[in-house]
Coordinates of C-alpha atoms and ligand atoms in Angstrom, one line a residue:
X16 CA 103.0 -4.2 -141.6
X17 CA 103.8 -0.3 -141.0
X18 CA 105.4 2.1 -143.9
X19 CA 103.5 4.4 -146.2
X20 CA 105.6 4.4 -149.9
X21 CA 107.7 7.8 -150.1
X22 CA 105.3 8.9 -153.0
X23 CA 102.1 8.5 -151.7
X24 CA 103.5 10.8 -148.6
X25 CA 105.5 13.6 -151.2
X26 CA 102.0 13.5 -152.6
X27 CA 100.0 14.1 -149.3
X28 CA 102.1 16.8 -148.0
X29 CA 102.6 18.8 -151.7
X30 CA 98.6 19.1 -150.9
X31 CA 98.7 20.0 -147.4
X32 CA 100.8 22.5 -148.4
X33 CA 98.8 23.4 -151.7
X34 CA 96.1 23.7 -148.8
X35 CA 97.9 25.7 -146.2
X36 CA 99.4 28.4 -148.1
X37 CA 97.1 29.7 -150.9
X38 CA 97.9 31.1 -154.4
X39 CA 102.0 29.0 -153.5
X40 CA 103.5 26.8 -155.8
X41 CA 106.1 24.2 -154.4
X42 CA 108.6 24.3 -156.3
X43 CA 111.4 22.5 -154.1
X44 CA 111.3 18.9 -152.8
X45 CA 113.3 16.5 -150.7
X46 CA 113.6 13.9 -148.7
X47 CA 116.2 12.2 -146.1
X48 CA 116.0 8.9 -144.4
X49 CA 115.8 7.4 -141.0
X50 CA 118.2 4.4 -140.1
X51 CA 118.4 1.8 -139.3
X52 CA 122.1 0.4 -136.9
X53 CA 122.7 -3.1 -137.4
X54 CA 125.3 -3.1 -135.5
X55 CA 127.8 -0.8 -133.1
X56 CA 125.9 0.9 -130.6
X57 CA 127.1 4.1 -128.1
X58 CA 130.3 3.5 -130.4
X59 CA 130.4 6.7 -132.2
X60 CA 130.9 9.1 -130.0
X61 CA 133.6 6.8 -128.8
X62 CA 135.3 7.4 -132.7
X63 CA 134.7 3.7 -133.2
X64 CA 132.7 1.7 -135.8
X65 CA 129.2 1.8 -136.6
X66 CA 127.3 -0.4 -139.4
X67 CA 123.9 1.3 -139.7
X68 CA 121.5 0.9 -143.3
X69 CA 120.0 3.7 -144.4
X70 CA 115.3 3.1 -144.4
X71 CA 113.1 3.5 -147.0
X72 CA 111.5 5.3 -145.0
X73 CA 112.2 9.5 -145.1
X74 CA 111.4 12.7 -144.0
X75 CA 110.0 14.6 -147.0
X76 CA 110.3 18.6 -146.6
X77 CA 108.4 20.5 -149.8
X78 CA 107.8 24.7 -150.4
X79 CA 109.3 27.4 -152.2
X80 CA 111.2 30.7 -151.4
X81 CA 109.1 34.2 -150.2
X82 CA 110.4 37.7 -150.9
X83 CA 109.5 38.4 -147.5
X84 CA 111.3 37.9 -145.2
X85 CA 109.9 35.4 -143.5
X86 CA 109.8 31.7 -142.7
X87 CA 106.7 29.7 -142.2
X88 CA 106.9 26.4 -141.2
X89 CA 104.4 23.0 -141.1
X90 CA 104.7 20.2 -139.8
X91 CA 102.3 17.3 -140.6
X92 CA 103.2 14.8 -137.3
X93 CA 100.4 14.7 -135.2
X94 CA 102.8 13.7 -132.2
X95 CA 104.7 16.7 -132.9
X96 CA 104.1 19.5 -129.9
X97 CA 102.1 22.8 -130.7
X98 CA 102.1 25.1 -132.3
X99 CA 102.3 23.0 -135.2
X100 CA 102.7 25.7 -138.3
X101 CA 105.5 29.0 -136.7
X102 CA 106.7 32.1 -138.3
X103 CA 109.7 33.7 -137.7
X104 CA 112.2 36.2 -139.8
X105 CA 115.4 35.0 -141.7
X106 CA 118.1 34.9 -138.7
X107 CA 120.8 38.0 -139.3
X108 CA 124.3 38.0 -137.4
X109 CA 123.3 40.4 -135.0
X110 CA 119.8 38.7 -134.2
X111 CA 120.1 34.8 -134.1
X112 CA 117.7 31.9 -133.5
X113 CA 117.6 30.5 -130.2
X114 CA 115.6 27.3 -129.1
X115 CA 112.4 27.3 -127.2
X116 CA 108.9 26.5 -128.2
X117 CA 107.7 24.1 -130.1
X118 CA 110.0 21.2 -129.0
X119 CA 110.0 20.2 -132.7
X120 CA 110.6 23.3 -134.3
X121 CA 113.9 22.9 -132.5
X122 CA 116.3 20.6 -134.8
X123 CA 114.4 23.0 -137.1
X124 CA 115.8 26.1 -136.1
X125 CA 119.6 25.0 -135.5
X126 CA 119.8 23.5 -139.4
X127 CA 118.6 26.7 -140.3
X128 CA 121.1 28.4 -137.4
X129 CA 124.1 26.5 -138.8
X130 CA 123.3 26.5 -142.0
X131 CA 127.0 26.7 -144.5
X132 CA 126.0 29.5 -146.5
X133 CA 123.6 32.3 -146.8
X134 CA 121.8 34.7 -145.8
X135 CA 119.3 32.4 -146.7
X136 CA 115.9 33.7 -148.1
X137 CA 112.3 33.5 -146.6
X138 CA 110.3 30.0 -147.4
X139 CA 107.6 28.6 -146.9
X140 CA 107.6 24.9 -145.6
X141 CA 105.7 21.3 -145.3
X142 CA 107.7 18.7 -143.2
X143 CA 105.9 15.2 -143.5
X144 CA 107.3 11.6 -142.5
X145 CA 107.1 8.4 -142.0
X146 CA 109.3 7.6 -140.2
X147 CA 107.8 7.0 -136.6
X148 CA 108.9 9.8 -134.4
X149 CA 111.2 9.0 -131.2
X150 CA 111.2 5.4 -132.3
X151 CA 114.7 5.1 -132.2
X152 CA 115.0 5.2 -135.8
X153 CA 116.4 8.4 -136.4
X154 CA 113.4 11.1 -136.7
X155 CA 115.6 13.9 -136.0
X156 CA 118.2 13.5 -137.7
X157 CA 116.3 12.7 -140.9
X158 CA 114.4 16.1 -140.0
X159 CA 117.8 18.1 -139.9
X160 CA 119.2 16.6 -143.0
X161 CA 115.9 16.6 -145.0
X162 CA 115.8 20.9 -144.0
X163 CA 119.7 21.2 -144.8
X164 CA 118.7 19.5 -148.2
X165 CA 115.5 21.9 -148.3
X166 CA 118.3 25.0 -147.9
X167 CA 121.2 24.2 -149.9
X168 CA 118.5 24.3 -152.9
X169 CA 117.2 28.2 -152.5
X170 CA 120.8 28.9 -150.9
X171 CA 123.6 26.3 -152.4
X172 CA 126.2 25.8 -150.0
X173 CA 130.0 23.9 -151.3
X174 CA 128.5 20.4 -151.1
X175 CA 130.4 19.2 -148.7
X176 CA 128.6 15.8 -147.5
X177 CA 130.3 15.7 -143.7
X178 CA 130.0 18.8 -143.2
X179 CA 126.1 18.3 -144.0
X180 CA 126.6 15.7 -141.6
X181 CA 128.6 17.8 -139.0
X182 CA 126.9 20.7 -139.3
X183 CA 123.4 18.8 -138.7
X184 CA 124.5 17.4 -135.5
X185 CA 126.0 20.5 -134.2
X186 CA 121.6 21.5 -134.8
X187 CA 120.8 18.8 -132.5
X188 CA 123.3 19.4 -130.0
X189 CA 123.0 22.7 -129.7
X190 CA 119.5 23.3 -130.1
X191 CA 117.7 20.2 -129.2
X192 CA 120.5 19.8 -125.7
X193 CA 120.8 16.3 -127.7
X194 CA 125.1 15.2 -127.3
X195 CA 124.3 12.6 -129.8
X196 CA 127.4 10.9 -132.4
X197 CA 127.7 11.4 -136.1
X198 CA 126.3 8.4 -137.0
X199 CA 123.0 9.3 -137.6
X200 CA 123.1 12.6 -139.5
X201 CA 125.7 10.8 -141.7
X202 CA 124.0 8.1 -142.8
X203 CA 121.2 9.8 -143.6
X204 CA 123.7 11.8 -145.6
X205 CA 125.5 9.4 -147.8
X206 CA 123.1 6.1 -147.7
X207 CA 123.4 3.7 -150.6
X208 CA 120.9 1.7 -151.9
X209 CA 121.0 -1.8 -151.5
X210 CA 124.0 -1.2 -149.0
X211 CA 124.9 -0.9 -145.3
X212 CA 127.3 1.6 -144.3
X213 CA 131.3 0.5 -141.9
X214 CA 131.8 3.7 -140.4
X215 CA 134.6 5.0 -139.2
X216 CA 133.3 7.9 -136.6
X217 CA 137.1 8.8 -135.9
X218 CA 138.1 9.6 -139.4
X219 CA 134.7 9.3 -141.0
X220 CA 136.0 7.4 -144.0
X221 CA 133.4 5.0 -145.2
X222 CA 133.1 1.5 -146.8
X223 CA 129.8 0.2 -147.6
X224 CA 129.4 -4.1 -147.2
X225 CA 126.8 -5.1 -150.3
X226 CA 123.4 -5.9 -148.7
X227 CA 121.9 -7.6 -151.4
X228 CA 120.8 -11.2 -150.7
X229 CA 116.5 -11.9 -151.4
X230 CA 117.5 -14.9 -149.4
X231 CA 118.4 -11.9 -146.5
X232 CA 115.9 -10.1 -144.5
X233 CA 116.0 -6.7 -142.0
X234 CA 113.0 -7.1 -139.9
X235 CA 112.7 -4.0 -137.1
X236 CA 110.2 -4.0 -134.2
X237 CA 109.2 -1.5 -132.7
X238 CA 108.2 -2.2 -129.6
X239 CA 106.7 1.0 -128.9
X240 CA 107.6 2.2 -125.9
X241 CA 109.8 4.8 -124.8
X242 CA 110.8 5.4 -121.5
X243 CA 111.9 9.1 -120.0
X244 CA 116.0 9.4 -118.7
X245 CA 116.7 8.5 -122.4
X246 CA 118.4 12.2 -122.5
X247 CA 119.8 12.3 -119.0
X248 CA 121.3 8.6 -119.7
X249 CA 123.2 9.7 -123.2
X250 CA 124.2 12.3 -121.6
X251 CA 125.9 9.9 -118.4
X252 CA 126.9 6.9 -120.0
X253 CA 129.1 10.0 -122.8
X254 CA 130.3 10.7 -119.0
X255 CA 131.5 8.0 -118.0
X256 CA 133.5 7.1 -121.2
X257 CA 135.2 10.1 -120.8
X258 CA 135.8 9.5 -117.7
X259 CA 137.5 5.8 -117.9
X260 CA 139.5 7.1 -122.0
X261 CA 140.8 9.9 -119.3
X262 CA 142.0 7.4 -116.6
X263 CA 143.5 5.1 -119.1
X264 CA 145.1 8.8 -120.7
X265 CA 144.0 8.4 -123.6
X266 CA 141.8 10.4 -126.7
X267 CA 138.7 8.5 -126.1
X268 CA 137.9 4.5 -125.7
X269 CA 138.8 3.6 -129.4
X270 CA 142.8 3.4 -128.6
X271 CA 141.9 1.3 -125.7
X272 CA 142.4 -2.7 -126.3
X273 CA 139.9 -5.2 -123.5
X274 CA 143.8 -5.7 -122.7
X275 CA 144.7 -2.4 -121.3
X276 CA 140.5 -1.9 -119.5
X277 CA 141.8 -5.1 -118.0
X278 CA 144.9 -3.8 -116.4
X279 CA 143.2 -1.2 -115.3
X280 CA 139.9 -2.7 -114.0
X281 CA 141.1 -1.6 -109.9
X282 CA 141.7 2.4 -111.4
X283 CA 138.0 2.5 -112.1
X284 CA 135.0 2.9 -111.1
X285 CA 132.7 -1.3 -111.6
X286 CA 130.2 0.4 -113.1
X287 CA 132.9 3.1 -115.7
X288 CA 134.5 -0.5 -116.0
X289 CA 131.9 -1.7 -117.3
X290 CA 131.0 1.1 -119.6
X291 CA 133.9 0.7 -121.2
X292 CA 133.8 -3.1 -122.0
X293 CA 130.6 -2.3 -123.7
X294 CA 132.1 0.1 -125.8
X295 CA 135.6 -1.5 -126.8
X296 CA 134.0 -5.0 -127.4
X297 CA 131.3 -3.2 -129.2
X298 CA 133.7 -1.5 -131.8
X299 CA 135.6 -4.8 -132.2
X300 CA 132.2 -7.0 -132.8
X301 CA 131.7 -4.2 -135.5
X302 CA 134.8 -4.7 -137.4
X303 CA 134.3 -8.1 -137.7
X304 CA 130.1 -8.1 -138.6
X305 CA 131.2 -6.3 -141.3
X306 CA 133.5 -8.9 -142.8
X307 CA 131.0 -11.6 -141.6
X308 CA 128.7 -9.6 -143.7
X309 CA 131.0 -9.0 -146.6
X310 CA 131.8 -12.8 -146.7
X311 CA 128.0 -13.2 -146.0
X312 CA 128.6 -15.3 -142.8
X313 CA 125.0 -14.3 -142.2
X314 CA 125.2 -16.9 -138.5
X315 CA 128.2 -15.0 -137.3
X316 CA 127.0 -11.8 -137.5
X317 CA 123.7 -12.4 -136.0
X318 CA 126.4 -14.2 -132.9
X319 CA 127.8 -10.9 -132.7
X320 CA 124.6 -8.6 -132.6
X321 CA 122.9 -11.0 -130.0
X322 CA 126.8 -10.0 -127.6
X323 CA 126.1 -6.9 -128.8
X324 CA 122.7 -7.5 -127.0
X325 CA 123.6 -8.9 -124.3
X326 CA 126.1 -6.6 -123.7
X327 CA 124.8 -3.0 -124.4
X328 CA 121.8 -4.9 -121.6
X329 CA 124.2 -5.7 -119.2
X330 CA 127.2 -4.0 -119.1
X331 CA 126.0 -0.1 -121.0
X332 CA 122.6 -0.8 -119.0
X333 CA 120.5 1.4 -121.8
X334 CA 118.5 -2.3 -122.6
X335 CA 115.2 -2.8 -121.0
X336 CA 112.3 -5.2 -120.3
X337 CA 110.8 -4.9 -123.6
X338 CA 113.3 -4.8 -125.6
X339 CA 114.9 -7.8 -124.7
X340 CA 111.3 -9.4 -124.4
X341 CA 111.5 -8.7 -128.4
X342 CA 114.7 -10.2 -128.7
X343 CA 114.3 -13.5 -127.1
X344 CA 111.0 -13.6 -128.8
X345 CA 112.7 -13.2 -132.0
X346 CA 115.5 -15.8 -131.2
X347 CA 113.3 -18.9 -130.3
X348 CA 112.8 -20.1 -133.9
X349 CA 113.8 -21.2 -136.9
X350 CA 116.0 -19.0 -139.2
X351 CA 117.0 -16.5 -137.3
X352 CA 120.3 -15.5 -137.4
X353 CA 120.5 -12.7 -134.8
X354 CA 118.6 -10.3 -133.1
X355 CA 119.7 -6.8 -130.3
X356 CA 118.2 -3.3 -129.1
X357 CA 119.0 -0.9 -131.8
X358 CA 119.5 3.3 -131.3
X359 CA 120.4 4.7 -128.1
X360 CA 117.9 2.4 -126.3
X361 CA 114.9 2.1 -123.1
X362 CA 112.8 1.8 -125.4
X363 CA 112.8 1.8 -129.2
X364 CA 113.1 -1.0 -131.8
X365 CA 114.6 -4.2 -132.1
X366 CA 116.9 -5.5 -135.5
X367 CA 116.5 -8.8 -136.5
X368 CA 118.6 -10.3 -139.4
X369 CA 116.5 -13.2 -140.8
X370 CA 116.1 -15.4 -143.6
X371 CA 113.1 -14.7 -145.7
X372 CA 111.5 -18.3 -145.5
X373 CA 111.3 -17.3 -142.0
X374 CA 110.2 -14.3 -141.6
X375 CA 106.2 -14.9 -141.8
X376 CA 106.7 -17.0 -138.3
X377 CA 109.2 -15.1 -136.4
X378 CA 106.3 -11.8 -136.8
X379 CA 104.2 -13.9 -135.3
X380 CA 105.5 -15.8 -133.0
X381 CA 107.1 -12.0 -131.6
X382 CA 103.5 -11.4 -132.0
X383 CA 102.3 -14.5 -129.5
X384 CA 105.0 -13.1 -127.6
X385 CA 105.1 -9.4 -126.1
X386 CA 103.6 -8.7 -123.7
X387 CA 103.3 -4.8 -125.5
X388 CA 102.0 -4.4 -129.0
X389 CA 104.5 -4.1 -131.8
X390 CA 105.1 -3.1 -134.9
X391 CA 107.0 -4.6 -138.0
X392 CA 108.8 -3.1 -140.8
X393 CA 110.9 -5.1 -143.7
X394 CA 113.3 -2.9 -145.1
X395 CA 115.7 -2.3 -147.6
X396 CA 118.9 -0.8 -147.6
X397 CA 117.7 2.7 -149.8
X398 CA 120.1 6.1 -150.5
X399 CA 121.0 9.4 -148.8
X400 CA 118.7 12.1 -148.6
X401 CA 118.3 13.6 -152.5
X402 CA 116.5 16.0 -154.3
X403 CA 112.9 15.1 -155.6
X404 CA 111.4 15.4 -159.0
X405 CA 107.8 17.9 -157.8
Ligands
ADP735 P1 114.1 9.5 -132.6 O1 115.3 10.6 -134.1 O2 114.5 7.9 -132.7 O3 113.0 9.3 -133.3 P2 114.3 11.7 -130.9 O4 113.9 12.3 -129.6 O5 116.2 11.6 -131.6 O6 114.1 10.4 -131.7 O7 113.7 12.8 -132.5 C1 112.0 12.4 -132.0 C2 112.0 13.7 -132.1 O8 111.9 15.0 -132.9 C3 110.6 14.4 -131.7 O9 109.8 14.7 -130.4 C4 110.6 16.0 -132.7 O10 110.5 16.8 -131.4 C5 111.4 15.8 -133.9 N1 110.9 15.1 -135.4 C6 110.7 14.6 -135.7 N2 110.7 14.1 -137.0 C7 109.6 15.4 -136.8 C8 108.5 15.9 -138.3 N3 108.5 15.2 -138.8 N4 107.8 16.8 -137.2 C9 108.0 17.4 -136.7 N5 109.6 17.4 -135.8 C10 109.9 15.7 -135.6
MG736 MG1 116.9 11.1 -132.6

């Protein structure tokens, strides 16, 4: 079982800071979680619904303000590209930041560039995370939101949480070239202990759904594979969704019913039709699933999860053999309500809803049947970004 406690992570990060910036003492510490989406995949950028949970796994930023106008950053992530330590002057209006190398710093620079108050002072910071990088649990959003939360401590903004999530999304769009929806940044900002959040990605209204039943376990299984293409496939899907909505003369697929789509089938490219069918059916499954969870109907919830997986595999074509194997292995036993790929796809993780009494057997069965090496996380819905007491 993976996952170091956040407390250990914070201690280690403080030590790295002291070792690398001798003579300075960190005065600010913040944490922002990764996420797992229970259902509602590829719906956020279609103004649909999503149902994510904030994880106990977090990105931590510790540091202090400096008076020399220089931003010094260091990440402890071994997977991040070199150099993992860099320095640059604070941005000014005439000298904005721009994306470049190393890639990992773009997420941070994007947040600094789009931060909603200023002028920012210089600062020194160390970044560390126990969210797996590139594992589909949104280490990127947790990094952006942690960085934003750090900046709030040294140069307060107006505290608006929605604007915060939107600024972090903008950072990912403009500096990491990833045209992501709003889910990841939103849940990392708003996450609520013991709850999943039903997020309406059109109105940005949030409805917390309690998830405290001790007999219910959310099991995340990391396939530990990541196929390339993720970025380009993602933008292709976005374009196809727009093409379908345009053909139906609607703003987004949120406004299209399955009946509308079926009636227009002959006017649509076959692939675009299937993409739209996934999105429209997934939006409905997500609101249905939130109702099932509220009434503790876990079998119904699980049935919707499996339907979601099949739709992502067959209509949206963002699954891969490894994720299909993990779902099949999870489902092939007692006490498992449902299982599906989670996140953008092409690797990353599955999420499985399982009875507490069946967790051990389920993990063993997945290990026995998966052709790769999986990592498992039993997770509890946790709070969103927060300031740490140092
Ligand atoms: P995911 O968000 O699913 O983990 P992404 O590909 O969207 O996957 O984001 C992963 C990228 O985010 C990494 O390759 C790295 O560039 C950046 N990143 C995330 N966490 C960190 C970190 N702690 N330190 C440095 N870079 C990070
Ligand atoms: Mg990401």
